[in-house]
Amino acid sequence: FFFSAGKLDYNLDRARKIVTVNVSNFPRDQDYYIRLCHKWFTCEDVGAFAVIKGKESFKSVSLKYSQLLPCLCIEVIQFWFKAHVEVPDNNCLDSCLDLLNNVFLLSLCTDTQVLWDNIVYNPSTQTLAWEPACPVLVMVNLCRFTKSNEHCEDIEKSFKNSPEKVKYSRVDTHPRLCMKFTTKRGSWIKCPFAHGEFP
């Protein structure tokens, strides 16, 4: 990808969980600071900055990540310019350009299904909770699968529309009890007690 201060491209090694970032054709008197971050309202750092010295005409840095999320981004910073570039991956494109702050985002975009995995159950308080790893507009509710397992019937008064942590108290740990996540892209159902994941 070309931006005003040079050329940026990256390679994703999913097996080793490494992103290799290449920067070239940039001014020789500029240093670049590159890191991975999570895009919320600001870019929250995931790791330390790697430095690309301006006197080198081509430079490559490798950055490790723990989980590939839709909000995982590459951040490139100069003292006068902050660059992020958004590129599609897995048919997911969610462009972001903040002209006011000269921010351009490079998102290592993945399938949103990984967002629904962060379900936690506390047996001492009988609390079932889910917290998004990335900002997402989602409606969360509880549902119970019918005996034929064909349909998960919504449980009344369990609907919660929140960008933050969702909690349900005094939860029955029945194997057919599930959490349903609904966005404009569709619905996903996770059944945390179906396979004995929680006591």
Short mmCIF file of N, CA and C in Angstrom, two decimals, residues 6-92:
data_model
loop_
_atom_site.label_atom_id
_atom_site.label_comp_id
_atom_site.label_asym_id
_atom_site.label_seq_id
_atom_site.Cartn_x
_atom_site.Cartn_y
_atom_site.Cartn_z
N GLY A 6 5.66 6.97 1.85
CA GLY A 6 6.37 5.79 1.39
C GLY A 6 5.44 4.64 1.03
N LYS A 7 6.00 3.44 0.99
CA LYS A 7 5.23 2.24 0.64
C LYS A 7 5.24 1.28 1.83
N LEU A 8 4.06 0.72 2.13
CA LEU A 8 3.92 -0.20 3.25
C LEU A 8 3.22 -1.46 2.77
N ASP A 9 3.78 -2.63 3.09
CA ASP A 9 3.05 -3.87 2.86
C ASP A 9 3.36 -4.83 4.00
N TYR A 10 2.55 -5.88 4.12
CA TYR A 10 2.74 -6.81 5.22
C TYR A 10 2.43 -8.23 4.78
N ASN A 11 3.00 -9.20 5.51
CA ASN A 11 2.72 -10.62 5.32
C ASN A 11 2.27 -11.19 6.65
N LEU A 12 1.24 -12.03 6.60
CA LEU A 12 0.67 -12.61 7.80
C LEU A 12 1.01 -14.09 7.87
N ASP A 13 1.75 -14.51 8.90
CA ASP A 13 2.07 -15.91 9.12
C ASP A 13 1.18 -16.41 10.26
N ARG A 14 0.04 -17.02 9.90
CA ARG A 14 -0.93 -17.45 10.91
C ARG A 14 -0.40 -18.59 11.78
N ALA A 15 0.42 -19.46 11.21
CA ALA A 15 0.94 -20.60 11.97
C ALA A 15 1.86 -20.13 13.10
N ARG A 16 2.73 -19.16 12.81
CA ARG A 16 3.68 -18.66 13.81
C ARG A 16 3.17 -17.44 14.55
N LYS A 17 1.98 -16.93 14.14
CA LYS A 17 1.38 -15.73 14.74
C LYS A 17 2.34 -14.54 14.68
N ILE A 18 2.81 -14.28 13.46
CA ILE A 18 3.75 -13.17 13.23
C ILE A 18 3.27 -12.36 12.04
N VAL A 19 3.35 -11.04 12.17
CA VAL A 19 3.09 -10.11 11.06
C VAL A 19 4.42 -9.49 10.68
N THR A 20 4.81 -9.63 9.41
CA THR A 20 6.03 -8.99 8.92
C THR A 20 5.63 -7.75 8.14
N VAL A 21 6.14 -6.60 8.57
CA VAL A 21 5.80 -5.32 7.95
C VAL A 21 7.01 -4.81 7.18
N ASN A 22 6.80 -4.44 5.92
CA ASN A 22 7.87 -3.90 5.07
C ASN A 22 7.55 -2.45 4.73
N VAL A 23 8.51 -1.57 4.92
CA VAL A 23 8.36 -0.16 4.56
C VAL A 23 9.50 0.20 3.62
N SER A 24 9.17 0.85 2.51
CA SER A 24 10.19 1.26 1.54
C SER A 24 9.78 2.57 0.89
N ASN A 25 10.71 3.15 0.13
CA ASN A 25 10.47 4.41 -0.61
C ASN A 25 10.01 5.55 0.30
N PHE A 26 10.66 5.67 1.45
CA PHE A 26 10.28 6.75 2.35
C PHE A 26 11.45 7.72 2.51
N PRO A 27 11.19 8.95 2.97
CA PRO A 27 12.26 9.95 3.11
C PRO A 27 13.39 9.43 4.00
N ARG A 28 14.63 9.64 3.57
CA ARG A 28 15.80 9.09 4.28
C ARG A 28 16.03 9.75 5.63
N ASP A 29 15.42 10.91 5.86
CA ASP A 29 15.65 11.60 7.14
C ASP A 29 14.56 11.31 8.17
N GLN A 30 13.64 10.39 7.86
CA GLN A 30 12.53 10.09 8.77
C GLN A 30 12.70 8.70 9.39
N ASP A 31 12.48 8.61 10.71
CA ASP A 31 12.42 7.31 11.37
C ASP A 31 10.95 6.93 11.55
N TYR A 32 10.68 5.62 11.50
CA TYR A 32 9.32 5.12 11.65
C TYR A 32 9.24 4.23 12.89
N TYR A 33 8.15 4.35 13.61
CA TYR A 33 7.88 3.51 14.78
C TYR A 33 6.66 2.66 14.45
N ILE A 34 6.81 1.34 14.51
CA ILE A 34 5.75 0.42 14.08
C ILE A 34 5.40 -0.51 15.23
N ARG A 35 4.11 -0.73 15.43
CA ARG A 35 3.65 -1.67 16.45
C ARG A 35 2.29 -2.24 16.06
N LEU A 36 1.86 -3.27 16.77
CA LEU A 36 0.50 -3.77 16.66
C LEU A 36 -0.34 -3.11 17.75
N CYS A 37 -1.59 -2.87 17.44
CA CYS A 37 -2.47 -2.25 18.43
C CYS A 37 -3.89 -2.74 18.21
N HIS A 38 -4.73 -2.53 19.21
CA HIS A 38 -6.16 -2.81 19.09
C HIS A 38 -6.90 -1.51 18.87
N LYS A 39 -7.68 -1.43 17.82
CA LYS A 39 -8.41 -0.21 17.47
C LYS A 39 -9.72 -0.16 18.26
N TRP A 40 -9.75 0.69 19.26
CA TRP A 40 -10.98 1.01 19.97
C TRP A 40 -11.31 2.44 19.59
N PHE A 41 -11.47 3.32 20.55
CA PHE A 41 -11.64 4.73 20.22
C PHE A 41 -10.28 5.33 19.86
N THR A 42 -9.23 4.79 20.46
CA THR A 42 -7.85 5.10 20.08
C THR A 42 -7.18 3.76 19.81
N CYS A 43 -5.93 3.80 19.38
CA CYS A 43 -5.21 2.56 19.12
C CYS A 43 -4.49 2.15 20.41
N GLU A 44 -4.98 1.10 21.07
CA GLU A 44 -4.37 0.63 22.31
C GLU A 44 -3.26 -0.36 21.97
N ASP A 45 -2.07 -0.10 22.54
CA ASP A 45 -0.90 -0.89 22.15
C ASP A 45 -1.02 -2.34 22.59
N VAL A 46 -0.48 -3.22 21.74
CA VAL A 46 -0.43 -4.65 22.02
C VAL A 46 1.01 -5.05 22.35
N GLY A 47 1.96 -4.34 21.79
CA GLY A 47 3.37 -4.65 22.03
C GLY A 47 4.22 -3.40 21.88
N ALA A 48 5.53 -3.60 22.07
CA ALA A 48 6.47 -2.48 21.99
C ALA A 48 6.66 -2.04 20.54
N PHE A 49 7.10 -0.80 20.38
CA PHE A 49 7.40 -0.27 19.04
C PHE A 49 8.67 -0.90 18.49
N ALA A 50 8.68 -1.17 17.18
CA ALA A 50 9.90 -1.51 16.44
C ALA A 50 10.26 -0.26 15.65
N VAL A 51 11.55 0.02 15.51
CA VAL A 51 11.99 1.25 14.86
C VAL A 51 12.61 0.92 13.51
N ILE A 52 12.19 1.67 12.49
CA ILE A 52 12.82 1.61 11.17
C ILE A 52 13.56 2.92 10.97
N LYS A 53 14.87 2.83 10.82
CA LYS A 53 15.70 4.03 10.67
C LYS A 53 15.59 4.59 9.26
N GLY A 54 15.48 5.90 9.16
CA GLY A 54 15.29 6.56 7.87
C GLY A 54 16.45 6.39 6.91
N LYS A 55 17.65 6.16 7.42
CA LYS A 55 18.80 6.05 6.52
C LYS A 55 18.80 4.76 5.70
N GLU A 56 17.96 3.80 6.07
CA GLU A 56 17.87 2.55 5.31
C GLU A 56 16.76 2.68 4.27
N SER A 57 17.05 2.27 3.02
CA SER A 57 16.07 2.43 1.94
C SER A 57 14.94 1.41 2.01
N PHE A 58 15.17 0.26 2.65
CA PHE A 58 14.13 -0.76 2.80
C PHE A 58 14.33 -1.41 4.15
N LYS A 59 13.24 -1.60 4.87
CA LYS A 59 13.35 -2.22 6.19
C LYS A 59 12.15 -3.10 6.45
N SER A 60 12.39 -4.19 7.15
CA SER A 60 11.33 -5.13 7.50
C SER A 60 11.38 -5.40 9.00
N VAL A 61 10.21 -5.44 9.64
CA VAL A 61 10.14 -5.79 11.05
C VAL A 61 9.09 -6.88 11.23
N SER A 62 9.31 -7.76 12.21
CA SER A 62 8.36 -8.82 12.52
C SER A 62 7.74 -8.56 13.89
N LEU A 63 6.42 -8.65 13.95
CA LEU A 63 5.68 -8.37 15.18
C LEU A 63 4.82 -9.58 15.53
N LYS A 64 4.88 -10.01 16.79
CA LYS A 64 4.10 -11.17 17.24
C LYS A 64 2.74 -10.72 17.77
N TYR A 65 1.73 -11.56 17.56
CA TYR A 65 0.41 -11.30 18.12
C TYR A 65 -0.09 -12.57 18.80
N SER A 66 -1.04 -12.42 19.73
CA SER A 66 -1.57 -13.59 20.43
C SER A 66 -2.85 -14.11 19.78
N GLN A 67 -3.71 -13.19 19.30
CA GLN A 67 -4.96 -13.60 18.66
C GLN A 67 -5.28 -12.64 17.53
N LEU A 68 -5.70 -13.20 16.39
CA LEU A 68 -6.06 -12.39 15.23
C LEU A 68 -7.50 -11.94 15.39
N LEU A 69 -7.69 -10.65 15.64
CA LEU A 69 -9.01 -10.08 15.89
C LEU A 69 -9.33 -9.02 14.84
N PRO A 70 -10.62 -8.73 14.63
CA PRO A 70 -10.98 -7.70 13.65
C PRO A 70 -10.43 -6.31 13.98
N CYS A 71 -10.09 -6.06 15.25
CA CYS A 71 -9.57 -4.73 15.61
C CYS A 71 -8.05 -4.71 15.74
N LEU A 72 -7.36 -5.80 15.36
CA LEU A 72 -5.90 -5.81 15.40
C LEU A 72 -5.36 -5.02 14.22
N CYS A 73 -4.55 -4.02 14.50
CA CYS A 73 -4.05 -3.11 13.46
C CYS A 73 -2.54 -2.98 13.51
N ILE A 74 -1.98 -2.56 12.39
CA ILE A 74 -0.58 -2.15 12.34
C ILE A 74 -0.57 -0.63 12.43
N GLU A 75 0.21 -0.11 13.36
CA GLU A 75 0.32 1.34 13.52
C GLU A 75 1.72 1.78 13.11
N VAL A 76 1.79 2.76 12.22
CA VAL A 76 3.06 3.32 11.76
C VAL A 76 3.06 4.80 12.13
N ILE A 77 4.09 5.21 12.88
CA ILE A 77 4.12 6.59 13.38
C ILE A 77 5.42 7.28 13.00
N GLN A 78 5.29 8.52 12.51
CA GLN A 78 6.40 9.44 12.37
C GLN A 78 6.15 10.58 13.34
N PHE A 79 7.12 11.44 13.53
CA PHE A 79 6.90 12.53 14.48
C PHE A 79 5.82 13.49 14.01
N TRP A 80 5.52 13.50 12.69
CA TRP A 80 4.50 14.43 12.17
C TRP A 80 3.31 13.72 11.56
N PHE A 81 3.40 12.38 11.43
CA PHE A 81 2.34 11.66 10.71
C PHE A 81 2.10 10.32 11.37
N LYS A 82 0.84 9.99 11.55
CA LYS A 82 0.46 8.71 12.16
C LYS A 82 -0.30 7.94 11.10
N ALA A 83 0.20 6.80 10.67
CA ALA A 83 -0.42 6.10 9.54
C ALA A 83 -0.97 4.75 9.95
N HIS A 84 -2.20 4.50 9.57
CA HIS A 84 -2.81 3.18 9.66
C HIS A 84 -3.45 2.94 8.30
N VAL A 85 -3.40 1.74 7.79
CA VAL A 85 -3.98 1.43 6.49
C VAL A 85 -4.94 0.26 6.65
N GLU A 86 -6.10 0.33 6.04
CA GLU A 86 -7.09 -0.74 6.17
C GLU A 86 -7.08 -1.60 4.91
N VAL A 87 -6.87 -2.90 5.07
CA VAL A 87 -6.78 -3.82 3.95
C VAL A 87 -7.71 -5.00 4.20
N PRO A 88 -8.44 -5.49 3.17
CA PRO A 88 -9.35 -6.61 3.40
C PRO A 88 -8.62 -7.93 3.58
N ASP A 89 -9.15 -8.76 4.45
CA ASP A 89 -8.65 -10.11 4.65
C ASP A 89 -9.86 -10.97 4.99
N ASN A 90 -9.95 -12.15 4.44
CA ASN A 90 -11.13 -13.01 4.65
C ASN A 90 -12.42 -12.30 4.24
N ASN A 91 -12.38 -11.56 3.13
CA ASN A 91 -13.56 -10.87 2.60
C ASN A 91 -14.16 -9.87 3.58
N CYS A 92 -13.35 -9.32 4.44
CA CYS A 92 -13.86 -8.36 5.42
C CYS A 92 -13.20 -7.01 5.17
#
